[in-house]
XYZ file of C-alpha atoms in Angstrom:
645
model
C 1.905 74.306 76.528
C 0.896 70.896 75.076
C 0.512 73.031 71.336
C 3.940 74.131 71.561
C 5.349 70.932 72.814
C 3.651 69.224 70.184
C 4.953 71.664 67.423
C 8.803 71.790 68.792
C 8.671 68.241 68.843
C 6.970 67.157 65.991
C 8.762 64.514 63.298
C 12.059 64.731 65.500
C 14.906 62.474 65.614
C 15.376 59.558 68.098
C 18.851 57.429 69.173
C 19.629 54.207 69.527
C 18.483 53.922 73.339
C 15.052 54.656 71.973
C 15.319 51.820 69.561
C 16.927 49.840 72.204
C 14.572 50.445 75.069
C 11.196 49.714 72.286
C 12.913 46.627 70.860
C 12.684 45.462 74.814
C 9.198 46.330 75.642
C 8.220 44.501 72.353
C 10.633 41.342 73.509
C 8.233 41.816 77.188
C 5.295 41.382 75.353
C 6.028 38.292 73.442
C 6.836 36.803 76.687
C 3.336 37.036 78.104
C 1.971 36.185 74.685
C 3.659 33.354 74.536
C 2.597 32.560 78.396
C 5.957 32.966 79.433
C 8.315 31.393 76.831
C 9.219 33.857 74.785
C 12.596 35.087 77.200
C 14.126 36.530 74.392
C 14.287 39.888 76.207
C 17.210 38.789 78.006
C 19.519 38.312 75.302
C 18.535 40.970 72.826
C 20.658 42.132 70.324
C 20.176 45.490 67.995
C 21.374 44.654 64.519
C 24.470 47.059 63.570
C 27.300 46.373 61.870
C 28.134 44.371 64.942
C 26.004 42.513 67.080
C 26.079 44.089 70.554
C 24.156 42.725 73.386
C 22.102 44.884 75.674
C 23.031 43.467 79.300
C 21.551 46.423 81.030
C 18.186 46.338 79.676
C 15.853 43.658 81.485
C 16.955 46.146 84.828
C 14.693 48.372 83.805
C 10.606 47.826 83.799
C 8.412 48.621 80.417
C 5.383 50.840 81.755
C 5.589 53.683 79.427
C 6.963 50.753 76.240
C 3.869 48.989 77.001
C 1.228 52.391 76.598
C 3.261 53.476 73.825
C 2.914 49.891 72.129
C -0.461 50.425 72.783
C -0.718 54.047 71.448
C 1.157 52.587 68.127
C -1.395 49.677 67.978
C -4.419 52.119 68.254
C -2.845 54.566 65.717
C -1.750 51.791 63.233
C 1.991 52.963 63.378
C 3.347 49.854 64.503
C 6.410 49.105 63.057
C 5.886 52.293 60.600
C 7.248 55.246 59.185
C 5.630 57.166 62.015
C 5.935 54.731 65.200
C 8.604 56.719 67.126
C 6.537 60.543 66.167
C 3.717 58.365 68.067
C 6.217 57.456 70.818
C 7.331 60.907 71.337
C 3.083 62.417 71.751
C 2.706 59.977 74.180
C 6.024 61.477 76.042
C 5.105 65.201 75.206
C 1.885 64.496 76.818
C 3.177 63.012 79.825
C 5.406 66.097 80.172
C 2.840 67.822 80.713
C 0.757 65.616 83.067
C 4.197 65.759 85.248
C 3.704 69.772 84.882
C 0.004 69.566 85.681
C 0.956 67.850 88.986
C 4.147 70.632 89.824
C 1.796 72.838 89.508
C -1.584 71.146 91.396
C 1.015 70.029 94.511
C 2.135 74.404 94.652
C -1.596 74.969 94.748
C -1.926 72.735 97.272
C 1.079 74.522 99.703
C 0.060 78.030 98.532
C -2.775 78.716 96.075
C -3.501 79.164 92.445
C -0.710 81.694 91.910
C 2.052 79.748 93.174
C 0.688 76.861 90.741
C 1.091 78.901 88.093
C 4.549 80.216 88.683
C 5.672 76.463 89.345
C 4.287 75.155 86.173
C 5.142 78.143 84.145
C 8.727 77.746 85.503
C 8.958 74.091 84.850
C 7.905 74.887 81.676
C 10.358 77.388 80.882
C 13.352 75.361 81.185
C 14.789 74.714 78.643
C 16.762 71.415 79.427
C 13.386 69.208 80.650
C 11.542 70.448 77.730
C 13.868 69.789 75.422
C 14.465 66.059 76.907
C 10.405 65.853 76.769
C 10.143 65.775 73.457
C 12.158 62.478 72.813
C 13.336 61.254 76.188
C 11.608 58.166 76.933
C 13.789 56.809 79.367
C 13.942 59.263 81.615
C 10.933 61.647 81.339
C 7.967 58.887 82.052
C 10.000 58.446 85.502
C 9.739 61.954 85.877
C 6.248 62.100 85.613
C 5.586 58.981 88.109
C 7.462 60.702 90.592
C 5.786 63.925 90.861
C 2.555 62.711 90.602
C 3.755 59.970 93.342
C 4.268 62.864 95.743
C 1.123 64.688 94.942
C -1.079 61.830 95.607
C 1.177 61.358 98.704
C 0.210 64.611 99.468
C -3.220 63.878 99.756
C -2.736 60.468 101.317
C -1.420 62.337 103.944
C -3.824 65.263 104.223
C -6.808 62.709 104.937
C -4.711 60.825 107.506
C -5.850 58.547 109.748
C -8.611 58.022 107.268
C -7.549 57.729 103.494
C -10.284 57.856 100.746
C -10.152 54.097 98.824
C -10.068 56.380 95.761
C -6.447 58.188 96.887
C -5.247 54.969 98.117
C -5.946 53.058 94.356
C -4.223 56.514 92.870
C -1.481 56.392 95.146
C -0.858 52.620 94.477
C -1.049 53.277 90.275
C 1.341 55.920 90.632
C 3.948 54.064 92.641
C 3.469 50.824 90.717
C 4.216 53.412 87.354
C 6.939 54.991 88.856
C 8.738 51.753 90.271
C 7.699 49.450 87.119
C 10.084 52.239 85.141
C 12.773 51.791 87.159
C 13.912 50.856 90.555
C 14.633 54.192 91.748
C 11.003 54.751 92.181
C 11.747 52.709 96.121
C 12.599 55.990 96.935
C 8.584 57.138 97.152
C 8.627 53.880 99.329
C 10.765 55.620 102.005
C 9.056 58.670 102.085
C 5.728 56.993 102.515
C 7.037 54.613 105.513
C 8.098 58.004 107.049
C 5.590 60.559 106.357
C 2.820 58.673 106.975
C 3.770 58.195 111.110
C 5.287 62.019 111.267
C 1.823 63.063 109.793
C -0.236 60.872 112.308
C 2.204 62.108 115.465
C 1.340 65.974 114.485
C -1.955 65.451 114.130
C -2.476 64.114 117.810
C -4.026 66.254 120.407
C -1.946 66.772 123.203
C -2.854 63.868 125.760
C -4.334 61.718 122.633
C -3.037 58.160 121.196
C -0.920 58.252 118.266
C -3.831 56.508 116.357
C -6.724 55.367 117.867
C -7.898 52.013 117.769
C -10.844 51.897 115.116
C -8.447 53.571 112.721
C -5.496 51.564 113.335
C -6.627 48.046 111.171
C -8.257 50.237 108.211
C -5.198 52.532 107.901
C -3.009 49.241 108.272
C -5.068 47.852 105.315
C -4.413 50.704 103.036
C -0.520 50.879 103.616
C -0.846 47.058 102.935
C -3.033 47.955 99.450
C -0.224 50.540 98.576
C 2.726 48.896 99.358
C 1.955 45.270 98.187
C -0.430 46.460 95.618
C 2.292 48.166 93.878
C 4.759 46.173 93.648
C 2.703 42.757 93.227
C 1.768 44.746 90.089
C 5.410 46.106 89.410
C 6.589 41.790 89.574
C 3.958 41.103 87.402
C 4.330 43.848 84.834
C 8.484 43.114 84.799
C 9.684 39.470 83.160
C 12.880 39.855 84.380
C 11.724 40.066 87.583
C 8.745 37.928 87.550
C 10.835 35.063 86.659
C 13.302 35.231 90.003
C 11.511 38.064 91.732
C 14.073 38.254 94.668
C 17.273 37.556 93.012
C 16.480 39.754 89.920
C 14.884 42.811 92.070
C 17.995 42.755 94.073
C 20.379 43.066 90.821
C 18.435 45.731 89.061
C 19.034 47.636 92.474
C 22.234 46.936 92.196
C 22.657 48.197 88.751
C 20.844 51.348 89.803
C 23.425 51.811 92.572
C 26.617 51.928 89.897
C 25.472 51.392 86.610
C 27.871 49.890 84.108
C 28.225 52.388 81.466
C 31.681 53.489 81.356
C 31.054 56.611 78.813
C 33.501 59.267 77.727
C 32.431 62.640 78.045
C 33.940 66.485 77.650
C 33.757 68.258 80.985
C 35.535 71.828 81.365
C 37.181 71.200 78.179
C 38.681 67.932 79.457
C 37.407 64.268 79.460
C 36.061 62.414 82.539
C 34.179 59.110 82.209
C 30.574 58.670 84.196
C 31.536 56.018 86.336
C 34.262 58.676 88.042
C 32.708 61.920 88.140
C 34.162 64.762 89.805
C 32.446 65.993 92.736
C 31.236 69.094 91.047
C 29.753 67.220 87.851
C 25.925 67.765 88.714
C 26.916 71.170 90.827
C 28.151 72.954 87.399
C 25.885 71.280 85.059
C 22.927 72.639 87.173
C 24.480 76.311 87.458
C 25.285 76.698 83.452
C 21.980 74.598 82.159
C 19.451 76.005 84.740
C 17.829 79.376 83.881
C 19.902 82.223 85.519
C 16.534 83.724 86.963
C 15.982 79.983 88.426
C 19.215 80.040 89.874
C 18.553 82.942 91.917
C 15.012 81.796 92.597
C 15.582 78.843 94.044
C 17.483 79.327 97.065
C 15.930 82.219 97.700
C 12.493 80.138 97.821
C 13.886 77.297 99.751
C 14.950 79.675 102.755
C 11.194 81.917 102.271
C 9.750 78.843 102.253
C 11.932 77.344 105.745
C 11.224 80.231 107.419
C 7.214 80.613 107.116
C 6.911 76.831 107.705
C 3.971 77.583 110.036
C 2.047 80.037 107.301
C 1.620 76.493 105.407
C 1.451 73.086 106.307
C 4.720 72.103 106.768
C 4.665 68.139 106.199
C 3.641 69.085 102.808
C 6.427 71.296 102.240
C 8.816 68.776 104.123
C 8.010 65.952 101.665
C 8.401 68.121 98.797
C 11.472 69.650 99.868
C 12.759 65.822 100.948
C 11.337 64.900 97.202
C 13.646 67.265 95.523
C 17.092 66.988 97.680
C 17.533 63.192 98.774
C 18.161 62.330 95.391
C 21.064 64.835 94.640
C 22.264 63.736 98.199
C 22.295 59.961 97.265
C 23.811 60.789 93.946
C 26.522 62.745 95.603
C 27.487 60.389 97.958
C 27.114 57.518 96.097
C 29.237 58.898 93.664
C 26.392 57.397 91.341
C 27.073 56.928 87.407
C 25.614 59.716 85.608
C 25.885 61.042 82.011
C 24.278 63.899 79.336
C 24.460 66.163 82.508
C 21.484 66.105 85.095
C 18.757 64.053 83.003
C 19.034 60.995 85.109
C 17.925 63.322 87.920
C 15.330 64.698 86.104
C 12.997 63.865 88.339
C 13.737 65.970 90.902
C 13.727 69.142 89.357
C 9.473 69.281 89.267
C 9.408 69.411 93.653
C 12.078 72.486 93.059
C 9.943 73.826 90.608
C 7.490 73.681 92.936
C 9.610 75.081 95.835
C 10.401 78.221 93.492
C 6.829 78.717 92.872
C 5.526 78.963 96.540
C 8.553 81.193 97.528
C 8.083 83.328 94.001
C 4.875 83.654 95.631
C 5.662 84.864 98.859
C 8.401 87.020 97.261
C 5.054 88.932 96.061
C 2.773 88.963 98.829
C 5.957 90.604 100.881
C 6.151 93.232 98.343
C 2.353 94.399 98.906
C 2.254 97.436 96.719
C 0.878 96.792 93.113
C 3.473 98.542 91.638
C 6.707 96.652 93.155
C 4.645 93.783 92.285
C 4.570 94.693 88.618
C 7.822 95.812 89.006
C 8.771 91.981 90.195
C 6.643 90.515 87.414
C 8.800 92.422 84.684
C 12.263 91.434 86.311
C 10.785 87.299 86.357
C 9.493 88.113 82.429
C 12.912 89.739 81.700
C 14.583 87.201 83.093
C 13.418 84.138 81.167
C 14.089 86.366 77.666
C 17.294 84.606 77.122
C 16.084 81.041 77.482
C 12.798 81.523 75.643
C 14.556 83.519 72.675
C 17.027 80.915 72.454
C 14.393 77.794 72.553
C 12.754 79.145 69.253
C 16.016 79.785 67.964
C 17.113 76.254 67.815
C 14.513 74.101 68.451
C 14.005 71.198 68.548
C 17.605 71.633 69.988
C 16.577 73.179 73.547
C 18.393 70.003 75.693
C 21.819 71.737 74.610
C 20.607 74.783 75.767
C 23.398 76.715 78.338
C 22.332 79.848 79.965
C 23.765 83.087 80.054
C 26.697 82.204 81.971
C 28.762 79.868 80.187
C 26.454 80.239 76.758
C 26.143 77.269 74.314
C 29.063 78.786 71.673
C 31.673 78.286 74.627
C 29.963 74.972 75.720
C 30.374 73.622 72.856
C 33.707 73.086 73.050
C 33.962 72.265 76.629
C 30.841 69.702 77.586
C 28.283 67.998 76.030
C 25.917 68.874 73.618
C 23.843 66.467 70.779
C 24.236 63.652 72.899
C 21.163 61.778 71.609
C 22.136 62.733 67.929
C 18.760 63.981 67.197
C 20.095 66.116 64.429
C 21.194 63.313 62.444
C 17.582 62.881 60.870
C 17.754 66.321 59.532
C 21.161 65.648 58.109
C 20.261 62.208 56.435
C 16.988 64.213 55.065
C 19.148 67.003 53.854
C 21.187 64.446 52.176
C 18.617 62.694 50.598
C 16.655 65.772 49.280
C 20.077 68.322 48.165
C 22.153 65.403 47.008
C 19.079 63.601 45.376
C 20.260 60.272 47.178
C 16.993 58.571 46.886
C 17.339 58.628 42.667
C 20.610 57.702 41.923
C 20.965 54.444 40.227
C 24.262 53.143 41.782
C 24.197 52.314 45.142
C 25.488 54.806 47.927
C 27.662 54.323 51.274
C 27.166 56.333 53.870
C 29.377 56.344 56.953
C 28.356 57.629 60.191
C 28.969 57.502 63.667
C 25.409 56.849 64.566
C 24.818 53.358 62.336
C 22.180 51.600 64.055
C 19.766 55.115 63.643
C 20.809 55.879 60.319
C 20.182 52.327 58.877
C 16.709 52.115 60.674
C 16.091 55.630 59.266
C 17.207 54.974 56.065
C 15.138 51.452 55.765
C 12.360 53.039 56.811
C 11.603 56.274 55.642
C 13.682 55.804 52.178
C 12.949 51.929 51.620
C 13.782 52.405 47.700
C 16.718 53.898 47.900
C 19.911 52.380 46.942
C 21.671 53.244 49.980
C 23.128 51.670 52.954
C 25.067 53.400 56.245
C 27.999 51.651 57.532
C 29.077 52.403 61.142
C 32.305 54.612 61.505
C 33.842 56.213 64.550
C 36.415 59.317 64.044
C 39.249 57.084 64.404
C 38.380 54.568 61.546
C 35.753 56.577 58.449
C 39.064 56.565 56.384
C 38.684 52.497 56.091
C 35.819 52.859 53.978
C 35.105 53.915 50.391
C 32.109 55.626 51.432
C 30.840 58.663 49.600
C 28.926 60.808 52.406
C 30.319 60.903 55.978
C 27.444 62.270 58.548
C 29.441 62.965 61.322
C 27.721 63.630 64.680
C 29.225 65.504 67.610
C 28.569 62.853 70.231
C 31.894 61.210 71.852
C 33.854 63.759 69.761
C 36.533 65.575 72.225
C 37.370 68.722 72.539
C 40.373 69.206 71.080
C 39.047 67.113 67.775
C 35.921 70.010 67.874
C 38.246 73.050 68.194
C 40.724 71.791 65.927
C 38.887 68.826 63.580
C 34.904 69.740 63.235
C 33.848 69.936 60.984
C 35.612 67.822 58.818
C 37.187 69.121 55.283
C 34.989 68.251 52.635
C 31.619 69.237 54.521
C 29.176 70.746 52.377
C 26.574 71.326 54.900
C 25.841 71.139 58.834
C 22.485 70.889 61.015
C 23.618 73.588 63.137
C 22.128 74.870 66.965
C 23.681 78.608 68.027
C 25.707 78.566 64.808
C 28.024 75.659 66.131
C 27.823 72.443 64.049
C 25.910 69.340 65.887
C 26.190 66.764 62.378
C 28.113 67.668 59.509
C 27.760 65.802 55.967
C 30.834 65.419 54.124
C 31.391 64.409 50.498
C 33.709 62.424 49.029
C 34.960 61.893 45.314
C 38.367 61.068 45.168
C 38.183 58.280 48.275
C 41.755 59.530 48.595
C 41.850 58.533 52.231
C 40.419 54.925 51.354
C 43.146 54.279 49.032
C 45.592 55.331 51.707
C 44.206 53.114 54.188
C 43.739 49.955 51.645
C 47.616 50.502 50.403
C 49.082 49.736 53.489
C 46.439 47.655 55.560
C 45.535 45.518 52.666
C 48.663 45.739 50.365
C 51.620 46.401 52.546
C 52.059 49.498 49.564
C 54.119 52.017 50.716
C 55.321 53.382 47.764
C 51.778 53.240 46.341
C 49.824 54.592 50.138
C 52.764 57.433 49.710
C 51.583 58.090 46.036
C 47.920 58.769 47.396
C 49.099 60.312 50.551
C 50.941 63.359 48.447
C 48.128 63.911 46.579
C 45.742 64.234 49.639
C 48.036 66.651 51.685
C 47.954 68.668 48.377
C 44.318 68.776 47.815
C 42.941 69.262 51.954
C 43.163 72.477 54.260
C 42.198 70.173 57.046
C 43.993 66.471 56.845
C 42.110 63.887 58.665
C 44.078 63.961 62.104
C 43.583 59.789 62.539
C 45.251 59.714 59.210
C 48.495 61.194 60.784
C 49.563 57.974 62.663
C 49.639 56.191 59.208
C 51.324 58.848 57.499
C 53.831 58.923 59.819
C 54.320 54.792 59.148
C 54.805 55.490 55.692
C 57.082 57.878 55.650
C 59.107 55.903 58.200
C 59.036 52.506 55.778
C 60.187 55.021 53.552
C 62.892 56.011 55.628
C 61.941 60.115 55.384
C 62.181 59.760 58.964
C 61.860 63.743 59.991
C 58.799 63.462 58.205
C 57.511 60.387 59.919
C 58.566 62.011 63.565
C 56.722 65.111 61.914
C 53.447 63.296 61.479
C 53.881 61.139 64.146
C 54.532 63.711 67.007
C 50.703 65.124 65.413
C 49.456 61.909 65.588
C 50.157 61.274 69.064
C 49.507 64.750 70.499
C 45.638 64.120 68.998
C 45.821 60.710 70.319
C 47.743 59.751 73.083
C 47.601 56.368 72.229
C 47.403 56.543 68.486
C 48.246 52.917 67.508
C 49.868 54.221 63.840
C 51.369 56.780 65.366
C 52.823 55.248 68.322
C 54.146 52.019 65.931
C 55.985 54.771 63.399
C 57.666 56.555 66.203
C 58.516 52.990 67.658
C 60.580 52.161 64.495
C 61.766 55.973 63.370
C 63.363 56.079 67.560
C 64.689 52.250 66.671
C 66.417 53.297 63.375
C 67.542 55.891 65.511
C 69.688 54.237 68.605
C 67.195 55.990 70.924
C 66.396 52.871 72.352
C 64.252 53.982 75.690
C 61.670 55.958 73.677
C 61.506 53.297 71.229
C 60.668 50.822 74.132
C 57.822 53.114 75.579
C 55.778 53.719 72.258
C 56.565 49.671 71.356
C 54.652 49.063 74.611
C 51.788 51.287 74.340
C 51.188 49.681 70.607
C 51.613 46.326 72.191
C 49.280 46.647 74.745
C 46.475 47.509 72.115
C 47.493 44.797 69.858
C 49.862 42.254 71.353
C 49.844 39.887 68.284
C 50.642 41.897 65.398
C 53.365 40.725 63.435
C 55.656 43.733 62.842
C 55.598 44.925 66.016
C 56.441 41.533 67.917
C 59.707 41.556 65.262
C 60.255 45.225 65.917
C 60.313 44.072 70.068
C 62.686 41.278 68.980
C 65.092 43.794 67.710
C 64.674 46.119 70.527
C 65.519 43.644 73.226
C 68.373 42.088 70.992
C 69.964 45.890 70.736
C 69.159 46.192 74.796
C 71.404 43.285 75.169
C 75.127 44.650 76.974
C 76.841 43.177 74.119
C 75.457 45.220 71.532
C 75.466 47.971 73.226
């Protein structure tokens, strides 16, 4: 598993929260080198075009940042060409420490077979494999958790008398888990309750709840594994070492509703993650999750219910509470969540693990070797689709949907390259195809992933005469660049049906045939000289010059460019071409500021003075100081006036 892992993974990309969240362990360091007055890590800023400042950051802890430093340090990759491949080994092999403890905590509830099926499951899905290869935010949680519950497990199983050596594990595990983020309080709960439901089953009838002689060394170890782990959680966390009550308190109240309001396609229509609908984690499970898993898993959860008293059921009650409190508490807390379920990742090991037990019993209820075999076929035929597609498009396999919605359809209608990994690809591509790295003049390259490409580009080409500016769909045709890598993150729907990939693209990094970047090429900076004619030189006959000669030369026109066409055209007075262009505009963008400003004057002009007052007020509420549009109000409310009407 580790070999594959390894191989899938190897020399792939890496986003901007990567860069963020290393930047931040690095800033945590300095601030015990410097014995505490280094605090830069609470105003950190990531050099892009802008400077943006990372608010959310110092609420969450730096375990796995610090043992990747480490693992950079011992490698000599530091601040190198290869520092984030280092970054992503040390996550691969976590992955599958997290799937060596699925699979030890099924052996413990049903035997070696069950451990098998569990880890073999886990590692057949697609979506947490494909996040273990990069995701460092979310998949070192992961891997705290379920190895938090397995030496829970065992805490549990020697009750009243813990070994010292399961207590220390179970306090390193929790002080992991917990110095990650704060959702690891969670493991806190189910400790403070399964430890006394444990103790009350184990009692003889007429027997104490704990005797005596047990009472003060048990006591001792709770004390060890609760203040053990989170003296060394304080300790290990500056922002909360600093004002440990104050700050704990606000990174668990950043947990509870995090502020990331994010834009995302959802059925083909765009919700934002900090007002999901209900059945946002519901239908991301049943189109990402393995249709075989699908059908597994409840089936396994009810096996499992009913033969409680075939295995010990306060294991299987932990695991089961392990795997469905936190969908619970994300339901009802109508918690922030984004790029589908990997926030949640975490739980999906203790289901794993439910699957494999019932799998398990599935088999033993079938008795006769050859309805086993039969069974065994029907599981292998069932994970063809995933496992064809995986090798397909790897190191793609977090976009993977399964059969029933199919990554060509969900394309269009949720989320796919949402880390941008296939940007690296692209800017190699570029580099190698376009020979890039040779030319003598110096190159722009726009892109809607900046901060990656220019790290990228400084790093791994540091002679080459080329610099990337960051773009956004709505603004590339600003700048005289002369690629465009265009990612599909934030991009909407209707732009990907209608817009993606852009005209001019001469090649894509594609997954399932469907474009995730595409590099575009441009020599006649047509749209640039648009732009600059009327931004920069109030030019319309001269933007209108350029403007003809793009329309004549693309099959696919730039659809933010319609909302200035339609202003030139209606300083030009060829007003049924500026209504043309501007209806376009506007139907793109609702709130197409170009657009919207055109349609403003063209319905002015006109004498249709109410629809002239609602796109004036749409523009002005995105810019209420500009100029032409404060005298274009002026006029409006002069020809509202009874007197000229």
């Amino acid at each position: 598993m580790l070999c594959v892992m390894l191989y899938s993974g190897a020399n792939v990309g890496f986003c901007s929260d990567e860069m963020d969240m290393n930047q931040y362990g690095k800033a945590n360091i300095s601030f015990y080198k410097s014995g505490g007055k280094d605090t830069s890590f609470l105003n950190l800023m990531q050099e892009n075009d802008s400077l943006r400042v990372m608010k959310t950051l110092p609420f969450y802890g730096s375990n796995f940042e610090y043992i990747a430093h480490a693992a950079n340090i011992l490698t000599g990759t530091l601040d190198g060409k290869q520092e984030y491949n280092v970054r992503h080994v040390v996550n691969q092999v976590m992955a599958i420490i997290a799937i060596l403890f699925c699979g030890l905590i099924a052996a413990r509830l049903k035997g070696y077979r069950a451990a098998l099926l569990a880890a073999w499951f886990l590692f057949l899905t697609p979506t947490f494999i494909g996040w273990a290869l990069f995701d460092t935010k979310d998949l070192p949680f992961c891997m705290g958790y379920i190895a938090s519950v397995y030496f829970l497990i065992l805490f549990m199983e020697q009750l009243p008398r813990p070994t010292v050596k399961t207590t220390i594990y179970l306090m390193l595990a929790l002080f992991f888990t917990l110095g990650i983020r704060v959702g690891g309080l969670l493991l806190y709960g189910y400790l403070l309750l399964f430890v006394p439901l444990v103790l009350w089953s184990k009692r003889r009838k007429g027997e104490v709840f704990i005797k005596k002689e047990d009472l003060l060394p048990l006591a001792s170890k709770l004390a060890l594994v609760i203040g053990g782990s989170l003296v060394l959680t304080i300790l290990s966390w500056p922002y909360v070492l600093i004002d440990p009550m104050h700050n704990f308190v606000a990174a668990i109240e950043s947990a509870k509703k995090f502020p990331a309001d994010i834009a995302m396609n959802f059925k083909g229509d765009v919700i934002h993650s900090i007002l999901l609908p209900g059945d946002y984690l519901p239908t991301y499970f049943f189109i990402t999750i393995p249709v075989i898993l699908l059908a597994l898993m409840p089936a396994s959860f009810v096996l499992v219910v009913l033969k409680f008293k075939q295995i010990k059921w306060q294991r299987v009650l932990l695991v089961m509470v392990a795997a469905i409190v936190p969908l619970i508490y994300s339901q009802v807390s109508s918690m922030t969540l984004y790029n589908g379920w990997r926030h949640l990742m975490f739980f999906y090991p203790c289901t794993m693990v439910i699957a494999g037990v019932g799998t398990d019993m599935i088999i033993d209820m079938l008795k006769k070797p050859v309805l086993q075999m039969a069974f065994g076929v029907l599981l292998l035929a069932g994970f063809i689709h995933p496992i064809r597609w995986c090798i397909a498009n790897g190191p793609y396999q977090y976009v993977y949907y399964n059969e029933l919605e199919g990554f060509k359809d969900a394309y269009y209608n949720y989320e796919n390259d949402v880390w941008s990994i296939s940007v690296k690809p692209a800017i190699d591509w570029l580099m190698i195809n376009e020979h890039v790295a040779d030319k003598k003049d110096s190159v722009l390259i726009a892109t809607n992933v900046g901060t990656y490409a220019n790290y990228y580009l400084r790093t791994q080409y540091p002679g080459a005469r080329v610099r990337a500016v960051a773009v956004s769909t709505k603004n590339y045709s600003n700048y005289k660049w002369d690629y465009l890598l265009l990612n599909t993150i934030f991009l909407q729907t209707n732009y990907l049906q209608d817009h993606y990939p852009p005209d001019g693209t001469i090649h894509t990094i594609d997954a399932d045939g469907r474009p995730l970047t595409a590099i575009v090429k441009d020599t006649t900076h047509l749209q640039y000289y648009i732009s600059d004619a009327v931004e920069n030189q109030d030019n319309y006959f001269k933007a209108d010059s350029f403007a003809r000669v793009y329309m004549a030369s693309t099959r696919k026109p730039n659809p933010n460019l319609l909302g200035l066409l339609a202003m030139i055209n209606a300083r030009l007075y060829n007003y049924d071409k500026a209504v043309d262009y501007g209806m376009k505009a506007i139907q793109n963008n609702h709130n197409d500021f170009s657009g919207r400003a055109a349609m403003a004057f063209v319905c002015f002009k006109q004498k249709k003075i109410e629809a002239a007052v609602e796109h004036i007020n749409i523009c002005l509420a995105q810019d209420p100081n500009n100029d032409f549009l404060l005298q274009l109000a002026d006029s409006i409310k002069f020809a509202m006036q009874p007197s000229n009407n």
